[in-house]
CSV table of C-alpha atoms and ligand atoms in Angstrom, one decimal:
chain,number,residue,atom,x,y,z
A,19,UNK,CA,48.5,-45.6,-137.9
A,20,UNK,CA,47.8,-47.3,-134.5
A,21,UNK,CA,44.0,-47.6,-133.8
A,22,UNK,CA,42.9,-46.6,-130.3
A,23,UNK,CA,41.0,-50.1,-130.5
A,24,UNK,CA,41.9,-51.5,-126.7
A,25,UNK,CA,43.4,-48.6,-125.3
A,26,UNK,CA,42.2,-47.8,-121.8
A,27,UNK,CA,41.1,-43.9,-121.0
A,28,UNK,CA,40.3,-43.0,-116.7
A,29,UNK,CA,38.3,-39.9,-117.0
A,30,UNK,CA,37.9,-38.3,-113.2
A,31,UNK,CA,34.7,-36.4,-111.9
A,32,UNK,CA,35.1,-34.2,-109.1
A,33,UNK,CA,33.7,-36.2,-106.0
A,34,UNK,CA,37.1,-38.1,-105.6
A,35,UNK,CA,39.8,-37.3,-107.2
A,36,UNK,CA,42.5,-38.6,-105.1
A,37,UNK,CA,41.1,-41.7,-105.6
A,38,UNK,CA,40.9,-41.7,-109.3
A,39,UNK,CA,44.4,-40.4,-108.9
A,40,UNK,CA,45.8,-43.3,-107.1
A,41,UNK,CA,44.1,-45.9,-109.4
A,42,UNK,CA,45.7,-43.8,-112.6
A,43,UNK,CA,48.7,-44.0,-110.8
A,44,UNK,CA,48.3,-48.2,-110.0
A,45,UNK,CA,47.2,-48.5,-113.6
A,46,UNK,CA,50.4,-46.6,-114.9
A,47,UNK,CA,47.7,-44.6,-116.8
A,48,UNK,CA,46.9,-40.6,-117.2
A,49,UNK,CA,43.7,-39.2,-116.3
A,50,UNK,CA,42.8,-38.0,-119.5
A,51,UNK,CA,42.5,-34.5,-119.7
A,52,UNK,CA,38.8,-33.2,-119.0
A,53,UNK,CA,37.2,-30.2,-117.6
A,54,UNK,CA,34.0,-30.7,-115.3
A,55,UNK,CA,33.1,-27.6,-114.0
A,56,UNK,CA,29.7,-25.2,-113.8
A,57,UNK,CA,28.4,-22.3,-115.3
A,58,UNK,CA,27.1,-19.3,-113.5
A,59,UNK,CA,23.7,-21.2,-112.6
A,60,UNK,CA,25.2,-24.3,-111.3
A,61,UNK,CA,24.5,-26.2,-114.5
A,62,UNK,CA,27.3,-29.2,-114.9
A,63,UNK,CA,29.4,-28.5,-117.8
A,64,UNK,CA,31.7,-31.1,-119.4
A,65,UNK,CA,34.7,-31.0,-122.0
A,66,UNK,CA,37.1,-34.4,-122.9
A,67,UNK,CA,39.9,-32.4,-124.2
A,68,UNK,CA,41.5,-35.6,-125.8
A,69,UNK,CA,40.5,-38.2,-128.3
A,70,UNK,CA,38.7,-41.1,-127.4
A,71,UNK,CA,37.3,-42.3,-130.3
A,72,UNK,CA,37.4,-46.5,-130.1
A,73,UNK,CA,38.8,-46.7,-126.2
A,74,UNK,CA,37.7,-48.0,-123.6
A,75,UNK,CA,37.0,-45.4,-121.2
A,76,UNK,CA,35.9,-45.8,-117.3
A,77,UNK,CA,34.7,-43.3,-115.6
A,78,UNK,CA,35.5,-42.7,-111.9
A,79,UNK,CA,32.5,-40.8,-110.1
A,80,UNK,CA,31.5,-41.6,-106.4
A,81,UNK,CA,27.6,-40.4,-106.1
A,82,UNK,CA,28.4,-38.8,-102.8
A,83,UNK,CA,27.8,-35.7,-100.6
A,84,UNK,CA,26.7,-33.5,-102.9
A,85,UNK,CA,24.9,-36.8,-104.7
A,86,UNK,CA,22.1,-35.1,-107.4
A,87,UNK,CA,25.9,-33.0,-108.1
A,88,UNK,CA,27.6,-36.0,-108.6
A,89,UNK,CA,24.9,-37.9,-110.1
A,90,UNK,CA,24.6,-35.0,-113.0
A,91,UNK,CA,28.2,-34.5,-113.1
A,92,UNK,CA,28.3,-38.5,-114.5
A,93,UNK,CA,25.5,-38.5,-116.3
A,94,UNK,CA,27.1,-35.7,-118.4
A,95,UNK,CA,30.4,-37.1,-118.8
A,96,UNK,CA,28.7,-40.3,-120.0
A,97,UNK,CA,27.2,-38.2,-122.2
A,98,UNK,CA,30.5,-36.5,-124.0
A,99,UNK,CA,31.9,-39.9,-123.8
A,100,UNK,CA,29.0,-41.5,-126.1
A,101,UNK,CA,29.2,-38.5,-128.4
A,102,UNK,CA,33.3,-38.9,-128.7
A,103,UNK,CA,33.0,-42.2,-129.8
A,104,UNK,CA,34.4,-44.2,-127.0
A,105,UNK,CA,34.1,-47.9,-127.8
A,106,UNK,CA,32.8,-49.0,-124.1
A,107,UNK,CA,32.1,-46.8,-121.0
A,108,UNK,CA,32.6,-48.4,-117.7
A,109,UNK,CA,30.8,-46.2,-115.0
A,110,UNK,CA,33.4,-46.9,-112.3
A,111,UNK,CA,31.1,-45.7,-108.9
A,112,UNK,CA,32.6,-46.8,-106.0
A,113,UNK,CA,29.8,-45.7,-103.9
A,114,UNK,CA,26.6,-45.8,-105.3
A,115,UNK,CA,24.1,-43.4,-103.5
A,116,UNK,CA,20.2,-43.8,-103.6
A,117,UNK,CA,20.7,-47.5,-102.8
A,118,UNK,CA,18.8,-47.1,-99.9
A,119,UNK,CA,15.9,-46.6,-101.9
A,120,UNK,CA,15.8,-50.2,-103.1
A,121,UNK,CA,11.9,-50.9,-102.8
A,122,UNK,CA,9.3,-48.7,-102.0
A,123,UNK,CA,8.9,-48.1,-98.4
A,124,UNK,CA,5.2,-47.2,-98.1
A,125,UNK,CA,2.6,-46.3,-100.7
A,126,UNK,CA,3.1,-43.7,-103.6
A,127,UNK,CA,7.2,-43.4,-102.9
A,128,UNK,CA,9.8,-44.3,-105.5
A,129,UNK,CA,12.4,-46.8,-106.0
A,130,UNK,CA,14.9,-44.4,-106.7
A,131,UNK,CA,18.2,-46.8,-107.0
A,132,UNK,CA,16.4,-48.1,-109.9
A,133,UNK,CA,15.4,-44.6,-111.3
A,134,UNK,CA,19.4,-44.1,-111.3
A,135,UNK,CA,20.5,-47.4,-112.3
A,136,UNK,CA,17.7,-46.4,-115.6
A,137,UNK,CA,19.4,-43.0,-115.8
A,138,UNK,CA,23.0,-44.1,-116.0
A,139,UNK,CA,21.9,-46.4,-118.3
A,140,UNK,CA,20.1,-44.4,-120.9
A,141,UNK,CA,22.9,-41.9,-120.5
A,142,UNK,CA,25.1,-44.1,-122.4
A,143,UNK,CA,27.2,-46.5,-119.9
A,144,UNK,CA,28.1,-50.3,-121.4
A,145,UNK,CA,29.2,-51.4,-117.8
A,146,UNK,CA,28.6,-50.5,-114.6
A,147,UNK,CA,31.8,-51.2,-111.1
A,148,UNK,CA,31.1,-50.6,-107.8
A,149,UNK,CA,31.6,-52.1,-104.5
A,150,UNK,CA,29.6,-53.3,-101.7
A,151,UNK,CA,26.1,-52.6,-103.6
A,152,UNK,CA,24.0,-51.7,-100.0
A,153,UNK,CA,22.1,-54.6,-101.4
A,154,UNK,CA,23.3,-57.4,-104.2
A,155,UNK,CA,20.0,-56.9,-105.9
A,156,UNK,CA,20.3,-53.6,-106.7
A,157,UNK,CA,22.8,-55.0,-109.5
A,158,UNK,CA,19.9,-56.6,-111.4
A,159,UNK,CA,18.3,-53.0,-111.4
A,160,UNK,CA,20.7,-52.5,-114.5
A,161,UNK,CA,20.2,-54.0,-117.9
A,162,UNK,CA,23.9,-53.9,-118.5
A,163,UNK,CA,27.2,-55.9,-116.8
A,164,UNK,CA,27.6,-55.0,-113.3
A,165,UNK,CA,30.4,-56.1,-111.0
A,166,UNK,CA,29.7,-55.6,-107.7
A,167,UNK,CA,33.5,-55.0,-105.9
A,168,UNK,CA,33.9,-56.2,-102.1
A,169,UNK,CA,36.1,-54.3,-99.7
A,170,UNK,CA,36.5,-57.5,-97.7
A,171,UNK,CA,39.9,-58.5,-99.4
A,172,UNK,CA,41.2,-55.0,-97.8
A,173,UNK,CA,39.6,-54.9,-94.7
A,174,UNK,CA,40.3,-58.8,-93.8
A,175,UNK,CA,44.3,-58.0,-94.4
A,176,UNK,CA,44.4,-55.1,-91.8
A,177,UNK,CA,42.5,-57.2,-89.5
A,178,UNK,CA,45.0,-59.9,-89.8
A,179,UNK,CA,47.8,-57.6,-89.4
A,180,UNK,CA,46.1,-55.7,-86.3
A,181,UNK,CA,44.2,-58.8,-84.5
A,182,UNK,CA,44.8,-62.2,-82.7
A,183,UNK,CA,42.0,-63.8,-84.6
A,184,UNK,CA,41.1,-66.6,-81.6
A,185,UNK,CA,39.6,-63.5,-79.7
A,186,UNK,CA,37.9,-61.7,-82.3
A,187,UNK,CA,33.9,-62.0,-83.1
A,188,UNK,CA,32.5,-60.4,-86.1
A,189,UNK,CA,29.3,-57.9,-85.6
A,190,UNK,CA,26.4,-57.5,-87.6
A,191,UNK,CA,25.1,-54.0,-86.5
A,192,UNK,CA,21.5,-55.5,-87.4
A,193,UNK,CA,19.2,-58.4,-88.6
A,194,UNK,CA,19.6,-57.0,-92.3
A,195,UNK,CA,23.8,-56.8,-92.7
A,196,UNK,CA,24.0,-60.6,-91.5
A,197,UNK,CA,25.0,-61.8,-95.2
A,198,UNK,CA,27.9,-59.1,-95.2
A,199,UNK,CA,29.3,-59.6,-91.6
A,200,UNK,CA,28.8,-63.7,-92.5
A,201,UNK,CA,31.5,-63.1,-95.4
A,202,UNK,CA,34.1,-61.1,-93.8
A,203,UNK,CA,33.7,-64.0,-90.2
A,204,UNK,CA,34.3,-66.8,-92.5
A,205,UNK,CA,37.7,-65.1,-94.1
A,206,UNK,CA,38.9,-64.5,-91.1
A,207,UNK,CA,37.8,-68.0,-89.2
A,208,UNK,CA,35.9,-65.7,-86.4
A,209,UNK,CA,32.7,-66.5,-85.0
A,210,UNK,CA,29.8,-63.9,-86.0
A,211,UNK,CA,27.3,-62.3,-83.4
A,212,UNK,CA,24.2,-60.4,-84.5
A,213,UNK,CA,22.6,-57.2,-82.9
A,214,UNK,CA,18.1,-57.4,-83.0
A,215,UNK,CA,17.3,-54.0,-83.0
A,216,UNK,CA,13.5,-54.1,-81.9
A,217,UNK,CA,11.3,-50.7,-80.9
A,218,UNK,CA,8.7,-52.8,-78.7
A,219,UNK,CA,6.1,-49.4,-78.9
A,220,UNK,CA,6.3,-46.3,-81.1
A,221,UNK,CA,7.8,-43.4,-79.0
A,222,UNK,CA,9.9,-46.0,-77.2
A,223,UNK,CA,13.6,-45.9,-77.4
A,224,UNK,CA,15.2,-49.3,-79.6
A,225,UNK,CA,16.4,-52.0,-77.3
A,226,UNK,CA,19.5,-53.7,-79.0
A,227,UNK,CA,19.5,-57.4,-78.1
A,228,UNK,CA,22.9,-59.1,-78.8
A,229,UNK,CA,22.6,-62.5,-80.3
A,230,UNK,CA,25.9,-64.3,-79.6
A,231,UNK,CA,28.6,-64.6,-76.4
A,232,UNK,CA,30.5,-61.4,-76.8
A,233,UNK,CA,32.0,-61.8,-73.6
A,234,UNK,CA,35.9,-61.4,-73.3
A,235,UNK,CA,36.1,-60.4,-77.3
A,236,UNK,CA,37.6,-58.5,-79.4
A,237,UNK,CA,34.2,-57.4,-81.2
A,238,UNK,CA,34.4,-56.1,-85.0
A,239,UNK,CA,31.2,-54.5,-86.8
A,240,UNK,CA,30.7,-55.0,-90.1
A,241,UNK,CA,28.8,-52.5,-92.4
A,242,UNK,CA,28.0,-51.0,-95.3
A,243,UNK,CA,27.4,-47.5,-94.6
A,244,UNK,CA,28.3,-45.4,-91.7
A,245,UNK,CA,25.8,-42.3,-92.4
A,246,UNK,CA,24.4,-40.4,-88.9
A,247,UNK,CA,26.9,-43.0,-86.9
A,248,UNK,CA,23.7,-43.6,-85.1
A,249,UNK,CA,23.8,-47.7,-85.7
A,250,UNK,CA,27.8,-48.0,-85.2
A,251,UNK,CA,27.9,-45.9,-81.6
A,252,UNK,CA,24.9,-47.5,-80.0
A,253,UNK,CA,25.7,-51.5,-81.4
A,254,UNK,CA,29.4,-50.7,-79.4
A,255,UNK,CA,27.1,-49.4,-76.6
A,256,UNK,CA,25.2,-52.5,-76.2
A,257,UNK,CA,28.2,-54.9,-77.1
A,258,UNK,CA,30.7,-53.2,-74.1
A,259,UNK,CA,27.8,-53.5,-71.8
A,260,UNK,CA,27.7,-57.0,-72.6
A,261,UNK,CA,31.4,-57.8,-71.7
A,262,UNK,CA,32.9,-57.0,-75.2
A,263,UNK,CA,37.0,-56.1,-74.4
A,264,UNK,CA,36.8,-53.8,-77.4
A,265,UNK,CA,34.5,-52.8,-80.2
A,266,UNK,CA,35.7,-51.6,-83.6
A,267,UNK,CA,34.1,-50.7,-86.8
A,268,UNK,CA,34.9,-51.6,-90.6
A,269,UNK,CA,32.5,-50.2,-93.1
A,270,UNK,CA,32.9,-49.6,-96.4
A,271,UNK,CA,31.5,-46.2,-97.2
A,272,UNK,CA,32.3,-43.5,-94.5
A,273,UNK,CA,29.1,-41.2,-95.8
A,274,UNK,CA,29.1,-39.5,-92.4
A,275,UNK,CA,26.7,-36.8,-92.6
A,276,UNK,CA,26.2,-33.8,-90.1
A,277,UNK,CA,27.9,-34.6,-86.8
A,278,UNK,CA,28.8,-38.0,-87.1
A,279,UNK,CA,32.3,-37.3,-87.0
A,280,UNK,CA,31.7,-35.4,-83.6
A,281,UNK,CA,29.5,-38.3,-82.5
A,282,UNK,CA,31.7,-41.5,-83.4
A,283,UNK,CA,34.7,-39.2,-82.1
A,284,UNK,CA,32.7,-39.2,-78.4
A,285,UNK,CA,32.0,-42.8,-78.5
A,286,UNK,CA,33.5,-45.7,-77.3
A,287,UNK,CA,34.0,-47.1,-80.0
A,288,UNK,CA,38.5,-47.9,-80.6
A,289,UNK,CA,38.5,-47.2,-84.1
A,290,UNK,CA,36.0,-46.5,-87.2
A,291,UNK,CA,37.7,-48.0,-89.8
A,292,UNK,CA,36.4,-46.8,-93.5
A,293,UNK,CA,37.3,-46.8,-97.2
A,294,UNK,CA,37.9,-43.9,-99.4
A,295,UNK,CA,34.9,-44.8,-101.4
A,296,UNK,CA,33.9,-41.0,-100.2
A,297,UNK,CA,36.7,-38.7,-100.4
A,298,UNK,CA,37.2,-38.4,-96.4
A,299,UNK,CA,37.2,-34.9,-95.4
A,300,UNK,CA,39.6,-32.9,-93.3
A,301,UNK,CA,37.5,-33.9,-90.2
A,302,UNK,CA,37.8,-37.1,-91.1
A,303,UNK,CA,41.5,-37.2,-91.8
A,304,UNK,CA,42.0,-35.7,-88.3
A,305,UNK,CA,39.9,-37.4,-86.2
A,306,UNK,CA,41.2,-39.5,-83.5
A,307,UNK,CA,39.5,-42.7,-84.3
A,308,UNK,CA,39.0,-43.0,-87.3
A,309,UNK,CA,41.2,-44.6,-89.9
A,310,UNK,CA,41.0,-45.0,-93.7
A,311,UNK,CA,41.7,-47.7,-96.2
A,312,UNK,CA,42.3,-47.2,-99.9
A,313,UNK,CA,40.5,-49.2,-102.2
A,314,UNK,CA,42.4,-47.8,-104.9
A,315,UNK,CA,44.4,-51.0,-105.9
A,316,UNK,CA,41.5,-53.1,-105.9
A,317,UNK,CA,39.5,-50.8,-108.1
A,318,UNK,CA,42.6,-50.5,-110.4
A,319,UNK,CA,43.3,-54.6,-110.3
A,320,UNK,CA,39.6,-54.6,-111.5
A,321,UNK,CA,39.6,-51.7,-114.2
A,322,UNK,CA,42.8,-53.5,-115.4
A,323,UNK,CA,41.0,-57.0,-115.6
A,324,UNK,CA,37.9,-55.5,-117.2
A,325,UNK,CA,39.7,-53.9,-119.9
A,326,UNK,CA,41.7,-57.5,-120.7
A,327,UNK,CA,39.0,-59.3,-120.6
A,328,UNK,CA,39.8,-61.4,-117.6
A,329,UNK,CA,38.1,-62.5,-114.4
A,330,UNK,CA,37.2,-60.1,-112.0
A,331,UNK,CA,35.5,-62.5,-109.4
A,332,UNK,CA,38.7,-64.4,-108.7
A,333,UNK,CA,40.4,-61.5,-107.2
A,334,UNK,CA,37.4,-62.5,-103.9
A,335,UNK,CA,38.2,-66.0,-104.2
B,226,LIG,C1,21.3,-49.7,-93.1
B,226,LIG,O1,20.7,-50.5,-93.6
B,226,LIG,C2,22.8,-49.5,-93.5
B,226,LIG,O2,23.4,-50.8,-93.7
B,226,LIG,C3,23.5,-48.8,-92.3
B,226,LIG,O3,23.4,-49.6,-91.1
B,226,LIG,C4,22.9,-47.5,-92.0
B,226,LIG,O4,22.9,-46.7,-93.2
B,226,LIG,C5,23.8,-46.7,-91.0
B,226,LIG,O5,23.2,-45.5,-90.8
B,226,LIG,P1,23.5,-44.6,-89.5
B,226,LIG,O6,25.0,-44.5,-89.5
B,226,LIG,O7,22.8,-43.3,-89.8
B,226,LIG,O8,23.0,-45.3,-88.3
């Protein structure tokens, strides 16, 4: 009898399944058959309708829009998993939500990235994947292997493909995303401007100084998260007023909440280019500047890599 020892299992929640269906389909493997679904009150219900016993299962569950839904819905499947026997659960969460809340912001407030990180921990995860942690640290907020994935290798391609590099400048959007716009500069051989947000009075209105010679450029801004669009539309404000040719945006996880799509649609910004970290919605798929990227290979290359054993870093090298 062959022993399931090995064999790799991609169980799906429901916040993206198009992408867990395109990294099934780049790792030649079946979603493995499992219902996620609610009862009448809302609570999560969840049911692996296959065996699992000794594989190695990941589990591919953004914790986006809604993200206590999401967060539950992997918590639970965790759960089955661990009770089915699975020999090592990989919680595959491309975007990790609540990782905002890295530190505590004032007094008597919570560090709740860490308060997740404990959660999918104690719910039975061996390994945790995701990519472009908001910030590198949060990976020590889990007592268990965590590869932090970068978008970068995507994003630099399509700017290679779309760019003359000589005239491009990288864009941090602020003081706090220099390390991240650094990275993607130096794979593309551009030089890297920085915008100082700075409120000089309370009730006053942010200035944005630009640190750099933007003039005549091609500017790119680099991100994590695109949430409000707030950051993104008034960084291309600032960065045309300063003689930029063109401003585009590459962040990783398009969480664009209430009318961002409406606001970055208005802006002057070219193009708002994004991952499907998030599963884009329709007014996202229509809207006129903004584009989407899969990360769906590189998740795959590095599911595929995990379950041999083999490097995962390389694939940034
Ligand atoms: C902040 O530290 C993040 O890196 C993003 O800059 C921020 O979440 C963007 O938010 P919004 O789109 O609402 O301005």
């Amino acid at each position: 009898m062959a022993a399931n020892n090995g064999a790799i299992k991609l169980v799906a929640g429901n916040s993206n399944p198009k992408l867990a269906e395109a990294i099934a389909s780049y790792l030649a493997t079946p979603l493995a058959q499992a219902v996620v679904r609610r009862f009448a009150d809302m609570e999560v219900f969840v049911e692996i309708q296959e065996n699992v016993r000794g594989t190695d299962v990941f589990v591919v569950q953004s914790t986006s829009y809604p993200a206590n839904d999401h967060l539950m819905e992997l918590l639970i499947i965790i759960d089955a998993l661990r009770r089915s026997s699975a020999r090592r659960i990989t919680a595959v969460v491309p975007y990790f939500g609540y990782a905002r809340q890295d530190r505590k912001p004032g007094p008597r407030t919570p560090i709740s990235a860490k308060l997740v990180a404990n959660l999918i921990t104690r719910a039975g995860a061996d390994r945790v994947m995701t990519l472009d942690l908001h910030a590198g640290q949060i990976q020590g907020f889990f007592d268990i292997p965590t590869d932090n994935l970068f978008a970068s290798p995507v994003m630099v391609r399509d700017i290679k493909e779309r760019y003359k590099l000589d005239n491009v400048m990288v864009v941090s959007p602020d003081v706090g995303g220099v390390v991240r716009a650094r990275g993607l500069a130096k794979r593309i051989n551009a030089p890297l401007a920085i915008i100082d947000k700075r409120r000089e009075r309370a009730g006053e209105s942010e200035v944005m100084n630009v640190i750099g010679e933007v003039t005549g450029r091609a500017c790119i801004l680099v991100d994590d998260i695109v949430d409000s669009g707030g950051t993104l539309v008034n960084a291309a404000e600032a960065l045309l007023k300063q003689g930029a040719t063109s401003v585009t945006a590459y962040i990783t996880h398009g969480v664009l909440s209430g009318g961002a799509v409406a606001r970055v649609t208005a802006s002057k910004l070219k193009e708002l280019v994004i991952t499907d970290s998030i599963q884009p919605t329709e007014a996202v798929r229509v809207a006129r500047n903004i584009r989407v990227l899969s990360i769906a290979t590189l998740i795959g290359e590095a599911i595929g890599r995990t379950a041999a054993e083999e490097s995962v870093s390389s694939l940034f090298d």
